[in-house]
Amino acid sequence: MKKLEILGTGCPKCIKLEELTRKAASELGIEAEITKVKDINQIMNYGVMMTPALVVDGVVKVVGKVPSLEDIKKYLK
Amino acid sequence: MAENCCGAGGVKLLYPCSGAADVGELADRAVRKLWKQGFAQKTCLAGVGGDVPGFVQSAKGAELNITVDGCPIACARKSLERIGVKPISIMLADLGFKKGESPVTEENIARIAGAVEEACSISPKAEAGASLSGGGCCS
């Protein structure tokens, strides 16, 4: 199971990233545990300076923007 | 730090070399001064050098990355370039600061901080970054 984390304090783009990530995982048929991380200190522990950010299995894949669905799929593969 | 929601508003990241010599300390202190003033955010050069994904992706996602190097070896600038990011580079040697001959004084720190602000204000990249700013968060 993949562990996916959405880093962000709850803004609309953070929510959008979560939606797209869920959709990408679903379309790829990937079993994933998706967690929202809103705590600033936890976010900073990743070295992330901007949100939203997507973390796949502990690795930060994108920071400060909402990637396209296709790009998210690439991160999940 | 990470309260920069949605990457809007032109996030500027500052990377001092923080080297062992006096010029490294000056670079670090000047950047901390600018950070406290709200000019930009200081972040960890070691995170970039260590290939920590969060730092690398933050550098790639920022509108401006600003390196402040104490000497011409330019560790900070080269660390950013290594990951494909071209920063605005400030070199203390270009400002007349020589390694081993540059006391860490408030006057010198203020002078360097001023030079960083000036370099960013006249950089074409800075202007481009400003025009890309998305305005309000999450708009």
Tab-separated table of C-alpha atoms in Angstrom:
chain	number	residue	atom	x	y	z
A	1	MET	CA	0.000	0.000	0.000
A	2	LYS	CA	1.284	3.427	-0.904
A	3	LYS	CA	1.402	6.089	1.737
A	4	LEU	CA	0.339	9.451	0.321
A	5	GLU	CA	0.453	12.670	2.304
A	6	ILE	CA	-1.041	16.009	1.307
A	7	LEU	CA	0.810	18.822	3.070
A	8	GLY	CA	-1.129	22.009	3.525
A	9	THR	CA	-3.080	24.009	6.003
A	10	GLY	CA	-6.426	23.431	4.332
A	11	CYS	CA	-6.582	26.014	1.567
A	12	PRO	CA	-8.586	25.393	-1.627
A	13	LYS	CA	-5.507	24.313	-3.583
A	14	CYS	CA	-4.587	21.842	-0.859
A	15	ILE	CA	-8.093	20.415	-1.118
A	16	LYS	CA	-7.794	20.288	-4.901
A	17	LEU	CA	-4.519	18.403	-4.642
A	18	GLU	CA	-6.143	15.894	-2.345
A	19	GLU	CA	-9.048	15.413	-4.751
A	20	LEU	CA	-6.744	14.884	-7.708
A	21	THR	CA	-4.516	12.532	-5.747
A	22	ARG	CA	-7.482	10.402	-4.737
A	23	LYS	CA	-8.649	10.374	-8.344
A	24	ALA	CA	-5.198	9.451	-9.636
A	25	ALA	CA	-4.864	6.590	-7.171
A	26	SER	CA	-8.329	5.359	-8.029
A	27	GLU	CA	-7.776	5.474	-11.794
A	28	LEU	CA	-4.462	3.672	-11.424
A	29	GLY	CA	-6.025	1.080	-9.160
A	30	ILE	CA	-3.458	1.808	-6.488
A	31	GLU	CA	-4.256	0.955	-2.926
A	32	ALA	CA	-3.271	4.025	-0.959
A	33	GLU	CA	-3.495	5.476	2.482
A	34	ILE	CA	-4.048	9.204	2.038
A	35	THR	CA	-3.318	11.516	4.950
A	36	LYS	CA	-3.700	15.260	5.248
A	37	VAL	CA	-0.895	16.959	7.166
A	38	LYS	CA	-1.883	20.393	8.413
A	39	ASP	CA	0.599	20.880	11.230
A	40	ILE	CA	3.228	23.452	10.247
A	41	ASN	CA	5.973	21.739	12.209
A	42	GLN	CA	5.265	18.414	10.553
A	43	ILE	CA	5.259	20.120	7.160
A	44	MET	CA	8.552	21.826	7.922
A	45	ASN	CA	10.090	18.513	8.916
A	46	TYR	CA	9.931	17.643	5.247
A	47	GLY	CA	11.834	20.802	4.334
A	48	VAL	CA	8.792	22.065	2.505
A	49	MET	CA	8.662	25.854	2.318
A	50	MET	CA	5.423	26.228	0.382
A	51	THR	CA	2.166	24.369	0.220
A	52	PRO	CA	0.420	22.425	-1.094
A	53	ALA	CA	2.844	19.557	-1.367
A	54	LEU	CA	2.502	15.898	-2.211
A	55	VAL	CA	4.532	13.225	-0.442
A	56	VAL	CA	4.616	9.681	-1.797
A	57	ASP	CA	5.993	7.023	0.522
A	58	GLY	CA	7.933	9.647	2.467
A	59	VAL	CA	9.391	11.402	-0.576
A	60	VAL	CA	8.295	14.944	-1.444
A	61	LYS	CA	7.303	14.965	-5.103
A	62	VAL	CA	5.957	18.455	-5.690
A	63	VAL	CA	5.803	21.689	-3.721
A	64	GLY	CA	3.858	24.908	-4.075
A	65	LYS	CA	1.492	23.958	-6.866
A	66	VAL	CA	-1.269	21.623	-7.907
A	67	PRO	CA	0.075	19.362	-10.627
A	68	SER	CA	-2.113	17.910	-13.349
A	69	LEU	CA	-3.835	14.584	-12.865
A	70	GLU	CA	-1.415	13.001	-15.323
A	71	ASP	CA	1.598	14.331	-13.450
A	72	ILE	CA	0.217	13.019	-10.180
A	73	LYS	CA	-0.206	9.615	-11.779
A	74	LYS	CA	3.477	9.684	-12.737
A	75	TYR	CA	4.407	10.422	-9.135
A	76	LEU	CA	2.317	7.498	-7.930
A	77	LYS	CA	3.701	4.908	-10.339
B	1	MET	CA	7.730	29.011	6.732
B	2	ALA	CA	5.364	26.600	5.135
B	3	GLU	CA	2.446	28.932	5.758
B	4	ASN	CA	3.150	30.090	2.204
B	5	CYS	CA	-0.075	28.640	1.064
B	6	CYS	CA	-0.428	27.620	-2.546
B	7	GLY	CA	2.894	29.075	-3.567
B	8	ALA	CA	1.158	32.359	-4.261
B	9	GLY	CA	2.621	35.765	-3.690
B	10	GLY	CA	6.091	35.123	-5.111
B	11	VAL	CA	7.908	33.062	-2.524
B	12	LYS	CA	11.537	34.112	-2.204
B	13	LEU	CA	14.007	31.752	-0.603
B	14	LEU	CA	17.376	32.780	0.806
B	15	TYR	CA	20.386	30.491	0.998
B	16	PRO	CA	23.521	31.739	2.748
B	17	CYS	CA	26.634	29.634	2.351
B	18	SER	CA	27.126	29.822	6.145
B	19	GLY	CA	30.743	28.836	5.644
B	20	ALA	CA	33.263	28.528	8.457
B	21	ALA	CA	35.139	31.742	7.692
B	22	ASP	CA	34.150	35.244	8.693
B	23	VAL	CA	32.570	35.850	5.287
B	24	GLY	CA	30.434	32.742	5.747
B	25	GLU	CA	29.216	34.059	9.077
B	26	LEU	CA	28.525	37.439	7.535
B	27	ALA	CA	26.469	35.807	4.794
B	28	ASP	CA	24.508	33.867	7.375
B	29	ARG	CA	23.908	36.839	9.659
B	30	ALA	CA	22.829	39.094	6.792
B	31	VAL	CA	20.359	36.498	5.572
B	32	ARG	CA	18.955	36.039	9.063
B	33	LYS	CA	18.516	39.788	9.298
B	34	LEU	CA	16.612	39.859	6.010
B	35	TRP	CA	14.518	36.903	7.118
B	36	LYS	CA	13.525	38.633	10.340
B	37	GLN	CA	12.649	41.744	8.358
B	38	GLY	CA	10.318	39.678	6.201
B	39	PHE	CA	12.223	40.287	2.991
B	40	ALA	CA	12.362	36.579	2.176
B	41	GLN	CA	12.555	33.200	3.862
B	42	LYS	CA	15.805	31.657	4.907
B	43	THR	CA	16.010	27.993	4.191
B	44	CYS	CA	18.585	25.227	4.519
B	45	LEU	CA	21.310	24.959	1.950
B	46	ALA	CA	22.381	21.675	3.508
B	47	GLY	CA	18.961	20.274	2.686
B	48	VAL	CA	19.542	21.071	-0.969
B	49	GLY	CA	23.076	19.694	-0.873
B	50	GLY	CA	21.825	16.567	0.850
B	51	ASP	CA	19.192	16.032	-1.833
B	52	VAL	CA	16.401	16.156	0.725
B	53	PRO	CA	13.358	16.125	-1.563
B	54	GLY	CA	11.389	18.754	0.344
B	55	PHE	CA	14.180	21.299	0.061
B	56	VAL	CA	14.925	20.443	-3.549
B	57	GLN	CA	11.280	20.685	-4.590
B	58	SER	CA	10.835	23.906	-2.605
B	59	ALA	CA	13.745	25.458	-4.508
B	60	LYS	CA	12.208	24.352	-7.788
B	61	GLY	CA	8.824	25.717	-6.793
B	62	ALA	CA	9.958	29.097	-5.483
B	63	GLU	CA	9.669	32.156	-7.664
B	64	LEU	CA	13.044	33.413	-6.550
B	65	ASN	CA	16.007	31.677	-5.029
B	66	ILE	CA	18.737	33.941	-3.695
B	67	THR	CA	22.162	32.644	-2.733
B	68	VAL	CA	24.612	34.613	-0.619
B	69	ASP	CA	28.155	33.289	-0.871
B	70	GLY	CA	31.039	34.481	1.233
B	71	CYS	CA	33.781	33.639	-1.231
B	72	PRO	CA	34.157	32.915	-4.951
B	73	ILE	CA	34.030	29.152	-4.419
B	74	ALA	CA	30.287	29.838	-4.506
B	75	CYS	CA	29.069	26.719	-2.688
B	76	ALA	CA	25.544	28.065	-2.292
B	77	ARG	CA	25.123	29.054	-5.940
B	78	LYS	CA	26.607	25.784	-7.155
B	79	SER	CA	24.369	23.762	-4.852
B	80	LEU	CA	21.328	25.342	-6.458
B	81	GLU	CA	22.684	25.011	-9.975
B	82	ARG	CA	23.360	21.332	-9.359
B	83	ILE	CA	19.626	20.725	-9.042
B	84	GLY	CA	18.863	22.821	-12.101
B	85	VAL	CA	17.892	26.028	-10.334
B	86	LYS	CA	19.507	29.292	-11.349
B	87	PRO	CA	19.511	31.627	-8.360
B	88	ILE	CA	20.169	35.310	-8.006
B	89	SER	CA	23.733	35.120	-6.737
B	90	ILE	CA	25.295	37.585	-4.333
B	91	MET	CA	29.011	37.185	-3.742
B	92	LEU	CA	30.536	38.966	-0.752
B	93	ALA	CA	33.912	39.070	-2.470
B	94	ASP	CA	32.280	41.263	-5.126
B	95	LEU	CA	31.288	43.644	-2.346
B	96	GLY	CA	34.887	43.888	-1.181
B	97	PHE	CA	34.747	41.393	1.666
B	98	LYS	CA	37.841	39.218	1.863
B	99	LYS	CA	38.012	35.925	3.689
B	100	GLY	CA	39.812	36.320	7.005
B	101	GLU	CA	39.728	40.109	6.814
B	102	SER	CA	36.041	40.813	7.270
B	103	PRO	CA	34.927	41.377	10.838
B	104	VAL	CA	31.402	40.313	11.691
B	105	THR	CA	29.969	43.663	12.669
B	106	GLU	CA	26.441	45.030	12.564
B	107	GLU	CA	27.620	47.560	10.021
B	108	ASN	CA	28.920	44.891	7.666
B	109	ILE	CA	25.825	42.747	8.156
B	110	ALA	CA	23.587	45.702	7.306
B	111	ARG	CA	25.658	46.540	4.240
B	112	ILE	CA	25.379	43.005	2.911
B	113	ALA	CA	21.659	42.837	3.631
B	114	GLY	CA	21.229	46.066	1.706
B	115	ALA	CA	23.215	44.699	-1.212
B	116	VAL	CA	21.028	41.604	-1.339
B	117	GLU	CA	17.877	43.709	-1.400
B	118	GLU	CA	19.297	45.890	-4.125
B	119	ALA	CA	20.408	42.941	-6.257
B	120	CYS	CA	16.959	41.426	-6.043
B	121	SER	CA	15.215	44.671	-6.876
B	122	ILE	CA	17.178	45.188	-10.096
B	123	SER	CA	17.340	41.580	-11.237
B	124	PRO	CA	15.301	40.857	-14.378
B	125	LYS	CA	14.442	37.546	-12.773
B	126	ALA	CA	13.088	39.348	-9.736
B	127	GLU	CA	10.904	41.501	-11.934
B	128	ALA	CA	9.646	38.455	-13.783
B	129	GLY	CA	8.913	36.799	-10.471
B	130	ALA	CA	6.994	39.800	-9.260
B	131	SER	CA	4.814	39.789	-12.342
B	132	LEU	CA	4.045	36.116	-11.823
B	133	SER	CA	2.780	36.633	-8.322
B	134	GLY	CA	-0.668	35.248	-8.003
B	135	GLY	CA	-1.919	37.809	-5.555
B	136	GLY	CA	-3.946	36.450	-2.717
B	137	CYS	CA	-3.477	33.008	-1.352
B	138	CYS	CA	-5.407	30.277	-3.071
B	139	SER	CA	-7.051	32.628	-5.518
